[in-house]
Tab-separated table of C-alpha atoms in Angstrom:
chain	number	residue	atom	x	y	z
A	49	ILE	CA	-10.728	-17.509	-9.313
A	50	GLU	CA	-13.217	-19.144	-11.657
A	51	GLN	CA	-11.099	-22.287	-11.723
A	52	LEU	CA	-11.017	-22.325	-7.921
A	53	VAL	CA	-14.782	-21.887	-7.768
A	54	ALA	CA	-15.157	-24.876	-10.096
A	55	ARG	CA	-13.030	-26.902	-7.638
A	56	LYS	CA	-15.451	-25.928	-4.851
A	57	ILE	CA	-12.812	-24.595	-2.520
A	58	ASP	CA	-13.802	-23.678	1.048
A	59	GLY	CA	-12.650	-20.058	1.026
A	60	LEU	CA	-10.705	-17.474	-0.929
A	61	ALA	CA	-8.356	-14.663	0.056
A	62	VAL	CA	-7.476	-12.429	-2.881
A	63	THR	CA	-5.792	-9.101	-3.555
A	64	ALA	CA	-7.254	-7.083	-6.421
A	65	ALA	CA	-4.508	-5.450	-8.485
A	66	GLU	CA	-7.226	-3.500	-10.294
A	67	ALA	CA	-10.334	-2.463	-8.391
A	68	ASN	CA	-12.953	-3.618	-10.906
A	69	ALA	CA	-11.352	-6.435	-12.896
A	70	LEU	CA	-12.124	-9.226	-10.425
A	71	VAL	CA	-15.656	-8.151	-9.468
A	72	PRO	CA	-17.511	-10.701	-11.690
A	73	ALA	CA	-15.319	-13.606	-10.523
A	74	ILE	CA	-15.592	-12.619	-6.836
A	75	ASP	CA	-19.360	-12.276	-7.121
A	76	LYS	CA	-19.529	-15.706	-8.786
A	77	ALA	CA	-17.630	-17.221	-5.856
A	78	ILE	CA	-19.953	-15.602	-3.326
A	79	GLY	CA	-22.944	-16.839	-5.311
A	80	ALA	CA	-21.514	-20.343	-5.051
A	81	GLY	CA	-21.321	-20.050	-1.259
A	82	ILE	CA	-17.563	-19.566	-1.144
A	83	PRO	CA	-16.475	-16.850	1.314
A	84	VAL	CA	-14.214	-14.266	-0.291
A	85	ILE	CA	-11.951	-11.969	1.714
A	86	THR	CA	-9.968	-9.289	-0.095
A	87	PHE	CA	-6.650	-8.184	1.375
A	88	ASP	CA	-4.070	-5.465	0.682
A	89	SER	CA	-5.949	-4.075	-2.344
A	90	ASP	CA	-9.739	-4.099	-2.238
A	91	ALA	CA	-12.489	-4.656	-4.793
A	92	PRO	CA	-15.116	-2.537	-3.038
A	93	GLY	CA	-17.633	-2.893	-5.863
A	94	SER	CA	-17.779	-6.658	-5.400
A	95	LYS	CA	-19.805	-8.777	-2.986
A	96	ARG	CA	-16.697	-9.804	-1.028
A	97	LEU	CA	-17.414	-10.339	2.670
A	98	ALA	CA	-14.564	-8.306	4.129
A	99	PHE	CA	-11.420	-6.345	3.380
A	100	VAL	CA	-8.274	-6.804	5.450
A	101	GLY	CA	-5.443	-4.374	4.955
A	102	THR	CA	-4.149	-0.887	5.243
A	103	ASN	CA	-6.588	1.972	5.346
A	104	ASN	CA	-4.861	3.503	2.367
A	105	TYR	CA	-6.230	6.999	2.853
A	106	ASN	CA	-4.809	6.974	6.378
A	107	ALA	CA	-1.497	5.601	5.075
A	108	GLY	CA	-1.281	8.464	2.597
A	109	TRP	CA	-2.215	10.884	5.379
A	110	ALA	CA	0.634	9.582	7.560
A	111	ALA	CA	3.016	9.957	4.601
A	112	GLY	CA	1.856	13.513	3.885
A	113	LYS	CA	2.208	14.535	7.526
A	114	ALA	CA	5.738	13.097	7.654
A	115	MET	CA	6.734	14.820	4.411
A	116	ALA	CA	5.370	18.153	5.642
A	117	GLU	CA	7.444	17.809	8.798
A	118	TRP	CA	10.571	16.890	6.822
A	119	LEU	CA	10.247	19.927	4.569
A	120	GLY	CA	9.356	22.338	7.345
A	121	GLY	CA	5.938	23.041	5.855
A	122	SER	CA	7.052	24.518	2.529
A	123	GLY	CA	8.640	23.492	-0.764
A	124	GLN	CA	7.802	21.257	-3.704
A	125	VAL	CA	7.335	17.491	-3.833
A	126	GLY	CA	7.021	14.877	-6.546
A	127	VAL	CA	5.000	11.660	-6.443
A	128	SER	CA	5.670	8.319	-8.130
A	129	THR	CA	2.658	6.034	-8.619
A	130	PHE	CA	0.613	4.438	-11.410
A	131	PRO	CA	-3.077	4.642	-12.354
A	132	GLY	CA	-5.594	1.853	-11.799
A	133	PRO	CA	-5.400	0.338	-8.306
A	134	ASP	CA	-7.965	1.723	-5.878
A	135	HIS	CA	-5.504	1.653	-2.981
A	136	LEU	CA	-2.974	3.884	-4.758
A	137	LYS	CA	-5.635	6.511	-5.499
A	138	LYS	CA	-6.641	6.549	-1.851
A	139	ARG	CA	-3.015	6.897	-0.724
A	140	LEU	CA	-2.546	9.900	-2.982
A	141	ASP	CA	-5.805	11.441	-1.740
A	142	GLY	CA	-4.662	11.081	1.875
A	143	PHE	CA	-1.182	12.384	1.077
A	144	THR	CA	-2.606	15.465	-0.644
A	145	ALA	CA	-5.029	16.161	2.221
A	146	ALA	CA	-2.294	15.905	4.862
A	147	LEU	CA	-0.019	18.258	2.926
A	148	ALA	CA	-2.867	20.764	2.746
A	149	GLN	CA	-3.243	20.636	6.532
A	150	PHE	CA	0.345	20.353	7.742
A	151	GLY	CA	2.216	22.013	4.874
A	152	PRO	CA	-0.148	24.397	3.083
A	153	ALA	CA	2.856	26.052	1.421
A	154	ILE	CA	3.976	22.722	-0.063
A	155	LYS	CA	3.116	22.178	-3.721
A	156	ILE	CA	2.926	18.844	-5.541
A	157	ALA	CA	5.017	19.785	-8.554
A	158	ALA	CA	4.550	16.550	-10.520
A	159	ILE	CA	3.016	13.077	-10.387
A	160	VAL	CA	4.756	10.514	-12.596
A	161	ASN	CA	3.564	7.119	-13.844
A	162	ASP	CA	6.185	4.519	-12.926
A	163	GLU	CA	4.058	1.658	-14.342
A	164	GLY	CA	4.867	-0.361	-11.208
A	165	ASP	CA	8.454	-0.868	-12.372
A	166	VAL	CA	11.716	0.145	-10.635
A	167	ALA	CA	13.592	0.948	-13.868
A	168	LYS	CA	10.730	3.030	-15.233
A	169	ALA	CA	10.487	4.802	-11.865
A	170	GLU	CA	14.144	5.798	-12.132
A	171	THR	CA	13.613	7.142	-15.649
A	172	GLN	CA	10.414	9.013	-14.825
A	173	ILE	CA	11.706	10.478	-11.551
A	174	THR	CA	14.953	11.591	-13.203
A	175	ALA	CA	12.901	13.440	-15.838
A	176	MET	CA	10.701	14.887	-13.104
A	177	LEU	CA	13.709	16.251	-11.201
A	178	GLN	CA	15.176	17.723	-14.373
A	179	ALA	CA	11.901	19.484	-15.178
A	180	ASN	CA	11.266	20.577	-11.584
A	181	PRO	CA	14.580	21.508	-9.926
A	182	ALA	CA	12.785	22.977	-6.896
A	183	ILE	CA	11.575	19.542	-5.758
A	184	THR	CA	12.998	18.651	-2.333
A	185	GLY	CA	10.794	15.673	-1.465
A	186	ILE	CA	9.627	12.533	-3.280
A	187	PHE	CA	6.764	10.299	-2.155
A	188	CYS	CA	6.767	6.758	-3.555
A	189	ALA	CA	3.170	5.594	-3.282
A	190	HIS	CA	3.913	1.848	-3.481
A	191	GLY	CA	6.742	-0.601	-2.939
A	192	ASN	CA	8.534	-0.476	-6.305
A	193	PRO	CA	9.631	3.123	-6.978
A	194	GLY	CA	11.713	3.661	-3.810
A	195	PRO	CA	14.964	2.228	-5.235
A	196	GLY	CA	14.261	3.983	-8.541
A	197	ALA	CA	13.852	7.294	-6.727
A	198	ALA	CA	17.134	6.761	-4.868
A	199	ALA	CA	18.928	6.020	-8.146
A	200	ALA	CA	17.437	9.109	-9.788
A	201	VAL	CA	18.467	11.359	-6.902
A	202	ARG	CA	21.938	9.787	-6.901
A	203	ASN	CA	22.347	10.242	-10.655
A	204	MET	CA	21.297	13.884	-10.413
A	205	GLY	CA	23.813	14.563	-7.621
A	206	LEU	CA	21.008	15.513	-5.225
A	207	LYS	CA	21.673	13.097	-2.369
A	208	GLY	CA	20.904	14.908	0.882
A	209	LYS	CA	19.004	17.646	-0.942
A	210	VAL	CA	15.948	15.613	-1.923
A	211	GLN	CA	14.213	13.572	0.806
A	212	ILE	CA	12.661	10.257	-0.260
A	213	LEU	CA	9.692	8.660	1.488
A	214	ALA	CA	9.295	5.067	0.264
A	215	PHE	CA	6.508	2.538	0.806
A	216	ASP	CA	6.910	-0.944	2.332
A	217	PHE	CA	10.177	-2.558	3.394
A	218	GLY	CA	11.560	-4.855	0.747
A	219	ALA	CA	15.278	-5.622	1.000
A	220	PRO	CA	16.389	-2.856	-1.418
A	221	VAL	CA	14.426	-0.242	0.548
A	222	ILE	CA	15.875	-1.484	3.839
A	223	GLU	CA	19.416	-1.218	2.458
A	224	LEU	CA	18.804	2.292	1.089
A	225	ILE	CA	17.396	3.481	4.415
A	226	GLU	CA	20.417	2.059	6.199
A	227	SER	CA	22.743	3.832	3.749
A	228	GLY	CA	20.857	7.107	4.178
A	229	GLU	CA	19.634	7.397	0.591
A	230	ILE	CA	15.992	6.914	1.605
A	231	LYS	CA	14.940	8.862	4.697
A	232	GLY	CA	12.002	6.656	5.707
A	233	THR	CA	9.282	4.322	4.513
A	234	VAL	CA	5.592	3.730	5.172
A	235	GLY	CA	5.574	0.296	6.787
A	236	GLN	CA	2.458	-1.824	6.397
A	237	ASN	CA	1.675	-5.037	8.281
A	238	PRO	CA	1.501	-7.750	5.583
A	239	TYR	CA	1.811	-10.625	8.057
A	240	LEU	CA	-1.352	-9.482	9.854
A	241	MET	CA	-3.133	-9.052	6.514
A	242	GLY	CA	-2.521	-12.678	5.620
A	243	TYR	CA	-3.259	-13.989	9.104
A	244	MET	CA	-6.557	-12.140	9.540
A	245	SER	CA	-7.677	-13.004	5.997
A	246	MET	CA	-7.415	-16.687	6.874
A	247	VAL	CA	-9.189	-16.179	10.210
A	248	LEU	CA	-12.080	-14.353	8.545
A	249	ALA	CA	-12.369	-16.865	5.701
A	250	TYR	CA	-12.583	-19.678	8.264
A	251	SER	CA	-15.134	-17.782	10.377
A	252	ALA	CA	-17.279	-17.027	7.332
A	253	LYS	CA	-17.256	-20.697	6.324
A	254	HIS	CA	-18.316	-21.844	9.818
A	255	PRO	CA	-21.495	-19.984	10.851
A	256	THR	CA	-22.327	-19.826	14.564
A	257	GLU	CA	-25.307	-18.543	16.525
A	258	VAL	CA	-23.929	-15.015	16.210
A	259	PRO	CA	-26.258	-13.187	13.784
A	260	SER	CA	-24.760	-12.498	10.359
A	261	ASP	CA	-25.882	-9.858	7.891
A	262	ARG	CA	-24.769	-12.117	5.027
A	263	PRO	CA	-27.086	-15.157	4.890
A	264	GLY	CA	-25.245	-18.424	4.456
A	265	PHE	CA	-21.974	-17.129	5.915
A	266	GLY	CA	-20.629	-16.756	9.424
A	267	HIS	CA	-20.389	-13.328	10.989
A	268	VAL	CA	-17.253	-11.345	10.027
A	269	PRO	CA	-16.453	-7.618	10.255
A	270	GLY	CA	-16.568	-5.809	6.937
A	271	ASN	CA	-13.200	-4.137	7.362
A	272	ILE	CA	-10.022	-4.656	9.380
A	273	ASP	CA	-7.371	-1.921	9.269
A	274	THR	CA	-3.930	-3.434	9.813
A	275	GLY	CA	-2.273	-0.021	10.178
A	276	VAL	CA	1.001	1.626	9.125
A	277	THR	CA	4.088	3.087	10.805
A	278	ILE	CA	6.662	5.499	9.368
A	279	LEU	CA	9.935	3.591	9.700
A	280	TYR	CA	13.353	5.194	9.915
A	281	LYS	CA	16.935	3.946	10.050
A	282	GLY	CA	16.635	2.985	13.702
A	283	ASP	CA	13.472	0.956	13.076
A	284	ILE	CA	14.192	-0.952	9.892
A	285	GLY	CA	16.743	-3.560	10.993
A	286	ARG	CA	14.125	-5.858	12.518
A	287	TYR	CA	12.577	-6.380	9.069
A	288	ARG	CA	15.726	-7.920	7.611
A	289	THR	CA	14.577	-11.384	8.668
A	290	VAL	CA	11.131	-12.926	8.374
A	291	PRO	CA	9.723	-13.878	11.805
A	292	LYS	CA	9.351	-17.608	12.433
A	293	VAL	CA	5.823	-18.891	12.888
């Protein structure tokens, strides 16, 4: 980001893998008059102009509601995630809150750190299932652990007994939903994230007569929620090919 600021670019769209790490660089860009839009994962402590992406608390809520329905309101679940990113914390908060409302008899038996890696997810989830044999549902809080969860359930001989809710729709997740090893996934709208980030960056760089609460920049909304949908076997086929622009 600092190198881009030095090049005096016209705008910046950035996703923050860690909520606080990019704050100084983002603030430096804003100070230089460069509009910064965060997308997918926010840096809320920065001076960025807007965030475009999933309302991650709501995404977790949708996941928790779905899991509660799958398990009939009772049972034990495990979660695969990793510490650091602000959006993953919010997803887990929403998931926990929805379980409390729609499945008060459901207990989160374990939360494992997959370190954002499929292989580590498989190892950690296998250990989780061994230590907690009553688990009947697994929530994968981001895109990587879904295939790892499926492998762990397969290796433990629990296919059909443990329901897996993945996140996003990469090719491996699509294939595992089609084969029945993953029941469903939380589908975000990454195309809209990218599209609206560019629109907002352009609008911020080109002020109009519309009043702006950020002097020197055009008026843009502070937050755009691109939404999620729980996708099942009948929904996932359309995501096998990238739409043409």
